[in-house]
Amino acid sequence: MRLEKMIQPGTTSYWGTKVTVLQNGVPVDYFFDTNGSPATRPAGPRGEVVTRLTAGQLPASVSGYLNQTYTGYQLVVAESMQISGAVQEYRVQILANNQRVDVHFDSTGTFRDAHTAPGNLSTTHSVSYVSRDNLPDAVKTALSSTYSGYTYGWAEQHVHDGTTTYDVKLFNNNQPIVLHFDASGTQVAPAGPAGPSGPGSTTMVGGPGPKPGGPTPPVSGTATPPASGTATPPAPANHQLILDQGQLPSAITSYLQVNFSGYKFLAADIHTPPTGTTGEYNVDLAVGQQLYKLRFSASGELLRAEARG
């Protein structure tokens, strides 16, 4: 699950909140205004408005095509895209034969195209926090022998279709690096079809509803230590790594103590967004084996929260 306060483009004002939840294994977005009331998705750059639809709100031609082509299908999410009040297309994602399928129709409800969406429902993938002491000995040996000059951050355990791998977060000159190991300590490709997306990594998770062709998530690479004598580039001027919880503003610490009882602080960084004048705090923490990624304003206001796993 992910919660995010949405900023108006080109401003520092917030218009509401977006909440992303998994529905039948698919990330689905819901929008709320500043008063917490349900709202529609904001218009896009062309003035397009995307509206969530129920099965009963779909044109008869769309429902008829789905019933005839995908007998026994289950509706995951349906949307209409409008410009200036006129429907331009209908986007539908369904479950059929244990597979997600994106199906698109034109403004009249006539079939346009269909694409198999990433992710087979028969696959399983779980993510959990694991302490350094509980990493396999082979992984700990690889870290101490090859990456002894790096600052250890934390680790995630990924179990994908019964295969266990470990994503380990390190820091070098304030720059985050994610390594991927199997239980034997060998560096491997990221686990799962979408790759890892641990706290602070650049791999995206979640996102909007169905799009033509399906989403194509980026894949994170496997880092290797720099060659001897190779200089490490300096950290960006607008980025500051925090490994000591005592350096967080008291308002953020208080929020964490009230809302995440028994949490373990992992790391944080301060980043100044392009439209902002003050830094925002990205905080990574764990409660038991559950990982959380949070973002706060400089005054300690929660802007974004994501539960990993």
PDB file of C-alpha atoms in Angstrom:
ATOM      1  CA  MET A   1       0.000   0.000   0.000  1.00  0.00           C
ATOM      2  CA  ARG A   2       1.185   3.543  -0.728  1.00  0.00           C
ATOM      3  CA  LEU A   3      -0.148   6.945   0.317  1.00  0.00           C
ATOM      4  CA  GLU A   4       1.082  10.169  -1.264  1.00  0.00           C
ATOM      5  CA  LYS A   5       0.149  13.833  -1.007  1.00  0.00           C
ATOM      6  CA  MET A   6      -0.073  15.241  -4.526  1.00  0.00           C
ATOM      7  CA  ILE A   7       1.416  18.614  -5.385  1.00  0.00           C
ATOM      8  CA  GLN A   8       0.011  20.963  -8.005  1.00  0.00           C
ATOM      9  CA  PRO A   9       2.446  21.096 -10.975  1.00  0.00           C
ATOM     10  CA  GLY A  10       4.838  24.029 -10.779  1.00  0.00           C
ATOM     11  CA  THR A  11       3.763  24.971  -7.258  1.00  0.00           C
ATOM     12  CA  THR A  12       4.361  23.951  -3.673  1.00  0.00           C
ATOM     13  CA  SER A  13       0.627  23.595  -2.950  1.00  0.00           C
ATOM     14  CA  TYR A  14      -1.064  20.228  -2.391  1.00  0.00           C
ATOM     15  CA  TRP A  15      -4.436  19.439  -3.954  1.00  0.00           C
ATOM     16  CA  GLY A  16      -5.116  16.101  -2.262  1.00  0.00           C
ATOM     17  CA  THR A  17      -3.941  12.555  -1.627  1.00  0.00           C
ATOM     18  CA  LYS A  18      -3.443   9.464  -3.789  1.00  0.00           C
ATOM     19  CA  VAL A  19      -3.767   6.036  -2.191  1.00  0.00           C
ATOM     20  CA  THR A  20      -2.506   2.991  -4.083  1.00  0.00           C
ATOM     21  CA  VAL A  21      -3.708  -0.458  -3.030  1.00  0.00           C
ATOM     22  CA  LEU A  22      -3.392  -3.923  -4.533  1.00  0.00           C
ATOM     23  CA  GLN A  23      -6.591  -5.256  -6.055  1.00  0.00           C
ATOM     24  CA  ASN A  24      -6.242  -8.853  -7.267  1.00  0.00           C
ATOM     25  CA  GLY A  25      -2.491  -8.274  -7.342  1.00  0.00           C
ATOM     26  CA  VAL A  26      -2.814  -5.113  -9.449  1.00  0.00           C
ATOM     27  CA  PRO A  27      -1.955  -1.622  -8.106  1.00  0.00           C
ATOM     28  CA  VAL A  28      -5.060   0.585  -8.261  1.00  0.00           C
ATOM     29  CA  ASP A  29      -5.110   4.322  -7.431  1.00  0.00           C
ATOM     30  CA  TYR A  30      -7.792   6.187  -5.465  1.00  0.00           C
ATOM     31  CA  PHE A  31      -7.824   9.962  -5.087  1.00  0.00           C
ATOM     32  CA  PHE A  32      -9.049  12.196  -2.246  1.00  0.00           C
ATOM     33  CA  ASP A  33      -9.268  15.970  -1.914  1.00  0.00           C
ATOM     34  CA  THR A  34      -7.740  17.991   0.934  1.00  0.00           C
ATOM     35  CA  ASN A  35     -10.811  17.246   3.083  1.00  0.00           C
ATOM     36  CA  GLY A  36     -10.439  13.499   2.638  1.00  0.00           C
ATOM     37  CA  SER A  37     -13.446  13.159   0.316  1.00  0.00           C
ATOM     38  CA  PRO A  38     -13.206  10.912  -2.782  1.00  0.00           C
ATOM     39  CA  ALA A  39     -12.076  12.841  -5.856  1.00  0.00           C
ATOM     40  CA  THR A  40     -11.377  12.130  -9.504  1.00  0.00           C
ATOM     41  CA  ARG A  41      -7.893  11.787 -10.925  1.00  0.00           C
ATOM     42  CA  PRO A  42      -6.530  15.233 -11.911  1.00  0.00           C
ATOM     43  CA  ALA A  43      -6.527  16.137 -15.599  1.00  0.00           C
ATOM     44  CA  GLY A  44      -3.454  15.310 -17.668  1.00  0.00           C
ATOM     45  CA  PRO A  45      -1.329  17.667 -19.800  1.00  0.00           C
ATOM     46  CA  ARG A  46      -3.795  17.531 -22.710  1.00  0.00           C
ATOM     47  CA  GLY A  47      -6.744  18.101 -20.408  1.00  0.00           C
ATOM     48  CA  GLU A  48      -7.554  14.395 -20.401  1.00  0.00           C
ATOM     49  CA  VAL A  49      -9.607  13.132 -17.461  1.00  0.00           C
ATOM     50  CA  VAL A  50      -9.484   9.458 -16.457  1.00  0.00           C
ATOM     51  CA  THR A  51     -12.558   8.187 -14.600  1.00  0.00           C
ATOM     52  CA  ARG A  52     -12.894   4.850 -12.793  1.00  0.00           C
ATOM     53  CA  LEU A  53     -15.922   2.828 -13.945  1.00  0.00           C
ATOM     54  CA  THR A  54     -17.903  -0.062 -12.524  1.00  0.00           C
ATOM     55  CA  ALA A  55     -18.864  -3.040 -14.674  1.00  0.00           C
ATOM     56  CA  GLY A  56     -22.383  -1.623 -15.014  1.00  0.00           C
ATOM     57  CA  GLN A  57     -21.048   1.690 -16.365  1.00  0.00           C
ATOM     58  CA  LEU A  58     -19.228   0.109 -19.296  1.00  0.00           C
ATOM     59  CA  PRO A  59     -20.918   0.351 -22.714  1.00  0.00           C
ATOM     60  CA  ALA A  60     -22.867  -2.742 -23.711  1.00  0.00           C
ATOM     61  CA  SER A  61     -20.509  -3.260 -26.641  1.00  0.00           C
ATOM     62  CA  VAL A  62     -17.516  -3.463 -24.268  1.00  0.00           C
ATOM     63  CA  SER A  63     -19.233  -5.896 -21.884  1.00  0.00           C
ATOM     64  CA  GLY A  64     -20.455  -7.985 -24.798  1.00  0.00           C
ATOM     65  CA  TYR A  65     -16.996  -8.274 -26.322  1.00  0.00           C
ATOM     66  CA  LEU A  66     -15.444  -9.265 -22.993  1.00  0.00           C
ATOM     67  CA  ASN A  67     -18.120 -11.883 -22.273  1.00  0.00           C
ATOM     68  CA  GLN A  68     -17.742 -13.417 -25.725  1.00  0.00           C
ATOM     69  CA  THR A  69     -13.947 -13.347 -25.921  1.00  0.00           C
ATOM     70  CA  TYR A  70     -12.972 -13.992 -22.291  1.00  0.00           C
ATOM     71  CA  THR A  71     -15.664 -16.317 -20.933  1.00  0.00           C
ATOM     72  CA  GLY A  72     -15.721 -16.280 -17.139  1.00  0.00           C
ATOM     73  CA  TYR A  73     -13.316 -13.339 -16.860  1.00  0.00           C
ATOM     74  CA  GLN A  74     -13.013 -11.229 -13.698  1.00  0.00           C
ATOM     75  CA  LEU A  75     -12.938  -7.445 -13.948  1.00  0.00           C
ATOM     76  CA  VAL A  76      -9.967  -5.852 -12.181  1.00  0.00           C
ATOM     77  CA  VAL A  77     -10.303  -2.197 -13.177  1.00  0.00           C
ATOM     78  CA  ALA A  78     -12.105  -0.205 -15.861  1.00  0.00           C
ATOM     79  CA  GLU A  79     -11.568   3.421 -16.877  1.00  0.00           C
ATOM     80  CA  SER A  80     -12.738   5.928 -19.452  1.00  0.00           C
ATOM     81  CA  MET A  81     -10.457   8.664 -20.808  1.00  0.00           C
ATOM     82  CA  GLN A  82     -12.192  11.911 -21.726  1.00  0.00           C
ATOM     83  CA  ILE A  83     -11.052  15.194 -23.267  1.00  0.00           C
ATOM     84  CA  SER A  84     -13.362  18.223 -23.018  1.00  0.00           C
ATOM     85  CA  GLY A  85     -16.109  15.951 -21.720  1.00  0.00           C
ATOM     86  CA  ALA A  86     -15.992  13.555 -24.697  1.00  0.00           C
ATOM     87  CA  VAL A  87     -14.910   9.947 -24.177  1.00  0.00           C
ATOM     88  CA  GLN A  88     -11.845   9.084 -26.255  1.00  0.00           C
ATOM     89  CA  GLU A  89     -11.300   5.477 -25.153  1.00  0.00           C
ATOM     90  CA  TYR A  90     -12.121   2.785 -22.593  1.00  0.00           C
ATOM     91  CA  ARG A  91      -9.388   0.897 -20.770  1.00  0.00           C
ATOM     92  CA  VAL A  92     -10.147  -2.383 -19.055  1.00  0.00           C
ATOM     93  CA  GLN A  93      -7.969  -4.857 -17.187  1.00  0.00           C
ATOM     94  CA  ILE A  94      -9.333  -8.341 -16.527  1.00  0.00           C
ATOM     95  CA  LEU A  95      -8.267 -11.692 -15.120  1.00  0.00           C
ATOM     96  CA  ALA A  96      -8.677 -14.548 -17.598  1.00  0.00           C
ATOM     97  CA  ASN A  97      -7.156 -18.032 -17.321  1.00  0.00           C
ATOM     98  CA  ASN A  98      -5.004 -16.913 -14.371  1.00  0.00           C
ATOM     99  CA  GLN A  99      -3.482 -14.088 -16.427  1.00  0.00           C
ATOM    100  CA  ARG A 100      -4.003 -10.333 -16.415  1.00  0.00           C
ATOM    101  CA  VAL A 101      -5.023  -8.822 -19.751  1.00  0.00           C
ATOM    102  CA  ASP A 102      -5.318  -5.143 -20.748  1.00  0.00           C
ATOM    103  CA  VAL A 103      -8.098  -4.576 -23.297  1.00  0.00           C
ATOM    104  CA  HIS A 104      -8.712  -1.218 -25.007  1.00  0.00           C
ATOM    105  CA  PHE A 105     -11.739   0.124 -26.873  1.00  0.00           C
ATOM    106  CA  ASP A 106     -12.390   3.316 -28.820  1.00  0.00           C
ATOM    107  CA  SER A 107     -14.936   5.971 -27.903  1.00  0.00           C
ATOM    108  CA  THR A 108     -17.808   3.900 -29.320  1.00  0.00           C
ATOM    109  CA  GLY A 109     -16.851   0.814 -27.330  1.00  0.00           C
ATOM    110  CA  THR A 110     -15.388  -0.947 -30.362  1.00  0.00           C
ATOM    111  CA  PHE A 111     -12.437  -3.261 -29.636  1.00  0.00           C
ATOM    112  CA  ARG A 112      -9.059  -1.665 -30.414  1.00  0.00           C
ATOM    113  CA  ASP A 113      -6.327  -3.934 -29.018  1.00  0.00           C
ATOM    114  CA  ALA A 114      -5.418  -6.270 -26.150  1.00  0.00           C
ATOM    115  CA  HIS A 115      -2.145  -7.005 -24.382  1.00  0.00           C
ATOM    116  CA  THR A 116      -1.114  -9.538 -21.788  1.00  0.00           C
ATOM    117  CA  ALA A 117      -0.189  -7.592 -18.660  1.00  0.00           C
ATOM    118  CA  PRO A 118       3.040  -8.416 -16.766  1.00  0.00           C
ATOM    119  CA  GLY A 119       2.724 -10.890 -13.947  1.00  0.00           C
ATOM    120  CA  ASN A 120       1.201 -14.354 -13.846  1.00  0.00           C
ATOM    121  CA  LEU A 121      -1.093 -14.890 -10.870  1.00  0.00           C
ATOM    122  CA  SER A 122       0.429 -18.308 -10.204  1.00  0.00           C
ATOM    123  CA  THR A 123       3.731 -16.694  -9.231  1.00  0.00           C
ATOM    124  CA  THR A 124       4.435 -15.520  -5.701  1.00  0.00           C
ATOM    125  CA  HIS A 125       6.821 -12.893  -4.406  1.00  0.00           C
ATOM    126  CA  SER A 126       7.372 -11.656  -0.873  1.00  0.00           C
ATOM    127  CA  VAL A 127       9.736  -9.054   0.569  1.00  0.00           C
ATOM    128  CA  SER A 128      10.834  -8.725   4.186  1.00  0.00           C
ATOM    129  CA  TYR A 129      13.483  -6.973   6.259  1.00  0.00           C
ATOM    130  CA  VAL A 130      16.394  -9.097   7.465  1.00  0.00           C
ATOM    131  CA  SER A 131      19.072  -7.986   9.919  1.00  0.00           C
ATOM    132  CA  ARG A 132      22.741  -8.229   9.025  1.00  0.00           C
ATOM    133  CA  ASP A 133      23.250 -10.953  11.633  1.00  0.00           C
ATOM    134  CA  ASN A 134      20.584 -13.090   9.977  1.00  0.00           C
ATOM    135  CA  LEU A 135      22.066 -12.883   6.481  1.00  0.00           C
ATOM    136  CA  PRO A 136      23.584 -16.155   5.199  1.00  0.00           C
ATOM    137  CA  ASP A 137      27.231 -16.510   6.195  1.00  0.00           C
ATOM    138  CA  ALA A 138      28.252 -16.577   2.534  1.00  0.00           C
ATOM    139  CA  VAL A 139      26.615 -13.181   1.926  1.00  0.00           C
ATOM    140  CA  LYS A 140      28.262 -11.700   5.025  1.00  0.00           C
ATOM    141  CA  THR A 141      31.627 -13.025   3.819  1.00  0.00           C
ATOM    142  CA  ALA A 142      31.138 -11.463   0.371  1.00  0.00           C
ATOM    143  CA  LEU A 143      30.321  -8.120   1.968  1.00  0.00           C
ATOM    144  CA  SER A 144      33.274  -8.130   4.353  1.00  0.00           C
ATOM    145  CA  SER A 145      35.786  -9.271   1.743  1.00  0.00           C
ATOM    146  CA  THR A 146      34.727  -7.265  -1.311  1.00  0.00           C
ATOM    147  CA  TYR A 147      32.823  -4.281   0.100  1.00  0.00           C
ATOM    148  CA  SER A 148      34.629  -3.689   3.393  1.00  0.00           C
ATOM    149  CA  GLY A 149      35.106  -0.001   2.534  1.00  0.00           C
ATOM    150  CA  TYR A 150      31.366   0.596   2.125  1.00  0.00           C
ATOM    151  CA  THR A 151      28.910   1.629   4.837  1.00  0.00           C
ATOM    152  CA  TYR A 152      26.315  -1.085   5.461  1.00  0.00           C
ATOM    153  CA  GLY A 153      22.688   0.021   5.304  1.00  0.00           C
ATOM    154  CA  TRP A 154      20.232  -2.870   5.535  1.00  0.00           C
ATOM    155  CA  ALA A 155      19.019  -5.928   3.655  1.00  0.00           C
ATOM    156  CA  GLU A 156      15.809  -7.311   2.178  1.00  0.00           C
ATOM    157  CA  GLN A 157      14.974 -10.963   1.728  1.00  0.00           C
ATOM    158  CA  HIS A 158      13.092 -11.723  -1.500  1.00  0.00           C
ATOM    159  CA  VAL A 159      11.328 -15.060  -1.954  1.00  0.00           C
ATOM    160  CA  HIS A 160      10.181 -15.452  -5.552  1.00  0.00           C
ATOM    161  CA  ASP A 161       8.493 -18.747  -6.461  1.00  0.00           C
ATOM    162  CA  GLY A 162      10.412 -20.504  -3.692  1.00  0.00           C
ATOM    163  CA  THR A 163      13.812 -19.023  -4.588  1.00  0.00           C
ATOM    164  CA  THR A 164      15.383 -16.806  -1.921  1.00  0.00           C
ATOM    165  CA  THR A 165      17.690 -13.909  -2.746  1.00  0.00           C
ATOM    166  CA  TYR A 166      18.962 -10.948  -0.766  1.00  0.00           C
ATOM    167  CA  ASP A 167      19.124  -7.271  -1.701  1.00  0.00           C
ATOM    168  CA  VAL A 168      21.745  -5.469   0.351  1.00  0.00           C
ATOM    169  CA  LYS A 169      21.879  -1.679   0.554  1.00  0.00           C
ATOM    170  CA  LEU A 170      25.314  -0.096   0.952  1.00  0.00           C
ATOM    171  CA  PHE A 171      26.535   3.490   0.877  1.00  0.00           C
ATOM    172  CA  ASN A 172      29.697   4.830  -0.714  1.00  0.00           C
ATOM    173  CA  ASN A 173      30.414   8.550  -0.341  1.00  0.00           C
ATOM    174  CA  ASN A 174      26.740   9.057   0.538  1.00  0.00           C
ATOM    175  CA  GLN A 175      25.683   7.300  -2.674  1.00  0.00           C
ATOM    176  CA  PRO A 176      23.300   4.314  -2.264  1.00  0.00           C
ATOM    177  CA  ILE A 177      24.201   1.028  -3.952  1.00  0.00           C
ATOM    178  CA  VAL A 178      22.011  -2.091  -4.088  1.00  0.00           C
ATOM    179  CA  LEU A 179      23.632  -5.535  -4.414  1.00  0.00           C
ATOM    180  CA  HIS A 180      21.763  -8.763  -5.167  1.00  0.00           C
ATOM    181  CA  PHE A 181      22.956 -12.103  -3.751  1.00  0.00           C
ATOM    182  CA  ASP A 182      21.738 -15.672  -3.650  1.00  0.00           C
ATOM    183  CA  ALA A 183      22.146 -17.737  -0.477  1.00  0.00           C
ATOM    184  CA  SER A 184      25.610 -18.875  -1.619  1.00  0.00           C
ATOM    185  CA  GLY A 185      26.920 -15.300  -1.680  1.00  0.00           C
ATOM    186  CA  THR A 186      26.980 -15.055  -5.482  1.00  0.00           C
ATOM    187  CA  GLN A 187      25.786 -11.812  -7.028  1.00  0.00           C
ATOM    188  CA  VAL A 188      22.716 -12.452  -9.166  1.00  0.00           C
ATOM    189  CA  ALA A 189      20.094 -10.626 -11.197  1.00  0.00           C
ATOM    190  CA  PRO A 190      17.311  -8.873  -9.261  1.00  0.00           C
ATOM    191  CA  ALA A 191      14.622 -11.200  -7.902  1.00  0.00           C
ATOM    192  CA  GLY A 192      11.162 -11.238  -9.442  1.00  0.00           C
ATOM    193  CA  PRO A 193       9.783  -9.954 -12.740  1.00  0.00           C
ATOM    194  CA  ALA A 194       9.940  -6.268 -11.770  1.00  0.00           C
ATOM    195  CA  GLY A 195      13.250  -6.340  -9.914  1.00  0.00           C
ATOM    196  CA  PRO A 196      13.802  -5.131  -6.358  1.00  0.00           C
ATOM    197  CA  SER A 197      12.471  -1.834  -5.137  1.00  0.00           C
ATOM    198  CA  GLY A 198      13.865  -1.570  -1.653  1.00  0.00           C
ATOM    199  CA  PRO A 199      13.877   1.546   0.477  1.00  0.00           C
ATOM    200  CA  GLY A 200      15.726   4.288  -1.305  1.00  0.00           C
ATOM    201  CA  SER A 201      16.296   2.371  -4.551  1.00  0.00           C
ATOM    202  CA  THR A 202      15.374   3.807  -7.913  1.00  0.00           C
ATOM    203  CA  THR A 203      13.116   0.957  -9.069  1.00  0.00           C
ATOM    204  CA  MET A 204       9.501   2.090  -9.197  1.00  0.00           C
ATOM    205  CA  VAL A 205       6.563   0.157  -7.810  1.00  0.00           C
ATOM    206  CA  GLY A 206       2.846   0.709  -8.049  1.00  0.00           C
ATOM    207  CA  GLY A 207       1.513   3.189 -10.558  1.00  0.00           C
ATOM    208  CA  PRO A 208      -1.710   3.937 -12.384  1.00  0.00           C
ATOM    209  CA  GLY A 209      -4.263   1.612 -13.884  1.00  0.00           C
ATOM    210  CA  PRO A 210      -4.025  -0.159 -17.256  1.00  0.00           C
ATOM    211  CA  LYS A 211      -2.220   1.510 -20.113  1.00  0.00           C
ATOM    212  CA  PRO A 212      -1.857   0.382 -23.728  1.00  0.00           C
ATOM    213  CA  GLY A 213       0.893  -2.194 -23.930  1.00  0.00           C
ATOM    214  CA  GLY A 214       1.155  -2.607 -20.168  1.00  0.00           C
ATOM    215  CA  PRO A 215       3.726  -1.022 -17.875  1.00  0.00           C
ATOM    216  CA  THR A 216       7.428  -1.671 -18.336  1.00  0.00           C
ATOM    217  CA  PRO A 217       9.148  -1.209 -14.981  1.00  0.00           C
ATOM    218  CA  PRO A 218      12.804  -0.288 -14.947  1.00  0.00           C
ATOM    219  CA  VAL A 219      15.282  -2.931 -13.874  1.00  0.00           C
ATOM    220  CA  SER A 220      17.938  -2.052 -11.327  1.00  0.00           C
ATOM    221  CA  GLY A 221      21.463  -3.119 -12.063  1.00  0.00           C
ATOM    222  CA  THR A 222      24.005  -4.960  -9.971  1.00  0.00           C
ATOM    223  CA  ALA A 223      26.688  -2.694  -8.590  1.00  0.00           C
ATOM    224  CA  THR A 224      30.356  -3.640  -8.438  1.00  0.00           C
ATOM    225  CA  PRO A 225      33.050  -2.005  -6.335  1.00  0.00           C
ATOM    226  CA  PRO A 226      35.130   0.665  -8.080  1.00  0.00           C
ATOM    227  CA  ALA A 227      38.493  -0.355  -9.449  1.00  0.00           C
ATOM    228  CA  SER A 228      41.515   0.429  -7.319  1.00  0.00           C
ATOM    229  CA  GLY A 229      42.534   4.044  -7.736  1.00  0.00           C
ATOM    230  CA  THR A 230      39.241   5.055  -9.321  1.00  0.00           C
ATOM    231  CA  ALA A 231      37.798   8.176  -7.741  1.00  0.00           C
ATOM    232  CA  THR A 232      34.225   8.029  -6.497  1.00  0.00           C
ATOM    233  CA  PRO A 233      32.113  10.939  -7.780  1.00  0.00           C
ATOM    234  CA  PRO A 234      30.952  13.330  -5.083  1.00  0.00           C
ATOM    235  CA  ALA A 235      27.411  13.155  -3.757  1.00  0.00           C
ATOM    236  CA  PRO A 236      24.929  15.635  -5.283  1.00  0.00           C
ATOM    237  CA  ALA A 237      24.923  19.004  -3.560  1.00  0.00           C
ATOM    238  CA  ASN A 238      21.196  18.743  -2.812  1.00  0.00           C
ATOM    239  CA  HIS A 239      21.472  15.281  -1.271  1.00  0.00           C
ATOM    240  CA  GLN A 240      22.477  14.569   2.334  1.00  0.00           C
ATOM    241  CA  LEU A 241      22.571  11.066   3.803  1.00  0.00           C
ATOM    242  CA  ILE A 242      21.507  10.536   7.442  1.00  0.00           C
ATOM    243  CA  LEU A 243      22.543   7.357   9.244  1.00  0.00           C
ATOM    244  CA  ASP A 244      22.075   8.760  12.762  1.00  0.00           C
ATOM    245  CA  GLN A 245      18.427   9.035  13.799  1.00  0.00           C
ATOM    246  CA  GLY A 246      19.362  11.876  16.131  1.00  0.00           C
ATOM    247  CA  GLN A 247      19.868  14.121  13.089  1.00  0.00           C
ATOM    248  CA  LEU A 248      16.173  13.940  12.172  1.00  0.00           C
ATOM    249  CA  PRO A 249      13.904  16.856  13.119  1.00  0.00           C
ATOM    250  CA  SER A 250      12.115  16.209  16.416  1.00  0.00           C
ATOM    251  CA  ALA A 251       8.720  16.443  14.674  1.00  0.00           C
ATOM    252  CA  ILE A 252       9.598  13.479  12.443  1.00  0.00           C
ATOM    253  CA  THR A 253      10.962  11.453  15.341  1.00  0.00           C
ATOM    254  CA  SER A 254       7.787  12.106  17.328  1.00  0.00           C
ATOM    255  CA  TYR A 255       5.615  11.016  14.405  1.00  0.00           C
ATOM    256  CA  LEU A 256       7.563   7.778  14.055  1.00  0.00           C
ATOM    257  CA  GLN A 257       7.341   6.993  17.760  1.00  0.00           C
ATOM    258  CA  VAL A 258       3.568   7.481  17.773  1.00  0.00           C
ATOM    259  CA  ASN A 259       2.717   5.717  14.505  1.00  0.00           C
ATOM    260  CA  PHE A 260       5.427   3.032  14.175  1.00  0.00           C
ATOM    261  CA  SER A 261       5.827   1.537  17.635  1.00  0.00           C
ATOM    262  CA  GLY A 262       9.002  -0.502  18.027  1.00  0.00           C
ATOM    263  CA  TYR A 263      10.434   0.631  14.678  1.00  0.00           C
ATOM    264  CA  LYS A 264      14.083   0.264  13.653  1.00  0.00           C
ATOM    265  CA  PHE A 265      15.556   3.304  11.909  1.00  0.00           C
ATOM    266  CA  LEU A 266      17.531   2.272   8.817  1.00  0.00           C
ATOM    267  CA  ALA A 267      18.545   5.471   7.029  1.00  0.00           C
ATOM    268  CA  ALA A 268      17.277   8.784   5.721  1.00  0.00           C
ATOM    269  CA  ASP A 269      18.276  11.440   3.270  1.00  0.00           C
ATOM    270  CA  ILE A 270      17.428  15.081   2.662  1.00  0.00           C
ATOM    271  CA  HIS A 271      16.495  16.034  -0.882  1.00  0.00           C
ATOM    272  CA  THR A 272      15.376  19.395  -2.216  1.00  0.00           C
ATOM    273  CA  PRO A 273      12.789  18.931  -5.011  1.00  0.00           C
ATOM    274  CA  PRO A 274      13.117  21.091  -8.159  1.00  0.00           C
ATOM    275  CA  THR A 275      10.046  23.193  -7.247  1.00  0.00           C
ATOM    276  CA  GLY A 276      10.870  23.453  -3.553  1.00  0.00           C
ATOM    277  CA  THR A 277      12.967  25.781  -1.456  1.00  0.00           C
ATOM    278  CA  THR A 278      13.330  23.490   1.578  1.00  0.00           C
ATOM    279  CA  GLY A 279      14.519  19.905   1.813  1.00  0.00           C
ATOM    280  CA  GLU A 280      12.292  16.862   2.194  1.00  0.00           C
ATOM    281  CA  TYR A 281      13.257  13.899   4.374  1.00  0.00           C
ATOM    282  CA  ASN A 282      13.072  10.379   2.922  1.00  0.00           C
ATOM    283  CA  VAL A 283      13.064   7.940   5.832  1.00  0.00           C
ATOM    284  CA  ASP A 284      13.458   4.147   5.639  1.00  0.00           C
ATOM    285  CA  LEU A 285      12.560   1.991   8.632  1.00  0.00           C
ATOM    286  CA  ALA A 286      11.418  -1.488   9.630  1.00  0.00           C
ATOM    287  CA  VAL A 287       8.869  -2.751  12.131  1.00  0.00           C
ATOM    288  CA  GLY A 288       9.632  -6.402  12.663  1.00  0.00           C
ATOM    289  CA  GLN A 289      10.088  -7.734   9.125  1.00  0.00           C
ATOM    290  CA  GLN A 290       7.887  -5.054   7.528  1.00  0.00           C
ATOM    291  CA  LEU A 291       9.715  -2.337   5.605  1.00  0.00           C
ATOM    292  CA  TYR A 292       8.385   1.208   5.238  1.00  0.00           C
ATOM    293  CA  LYS A 293       9.473   4.109   3.032  1.00  0.00           C
ATOM    294  CA  LEU A 294       8.293   7.550   4.215  1.00  0.00           C
ATOM    295  CA  ARG A 295       8.689  11.131   3.048  1.00  0.00           C
ATOM    296  CA  PHE A 296       8.304  14.198   5.268  1.00  0.00           C
ATOM    297  CA  SER A 297       8.411  17.935   4.744  1.00  0.00           C
ATOM    298  CA  ALA A 298      11.054  19.930   6.586  1.00  0.00           C
ATOM    299  CA  SER A 299       8.397  20.754   9.214  1.00  0.00           C
ATOM    300  CA  GLY A 300       7.664  17.065   9.826  1.00  0.00           C
ATOM    301  CA  GLU A 301       4.447  16.722   7.794  1.00  0.00           C
ATOM    302  CA  LEU A 302       3.984  13.270   6.252  1.00  0.00           C
ATOM    303  CA  LEU A 303       3.939  13.557   2.442  1.00  0.00           C
ATOM    304  CA  ARG A 304       4.236   9.928   1.355  1.00  0.00           C
ATOM    305  CA  ALA A 305       4.128   6.495   2.962  1.00  0.00           C
ATOM    306  CA  GLU A 306       4.716   3.107   1.367  1.00  0.00           C
ATOM    307  CA  ALA A 307       4.585  -0.342   2.970  1.00  0.00           C
ATOM    308  CA  ARG A 308       6.972  -2.720   1.203  1.00  0.00           C
ATOM    309  CA  GLY A 309       6.263  -6.370   0.649  1.00  0.00           C
TER     310      GLY A 309
END
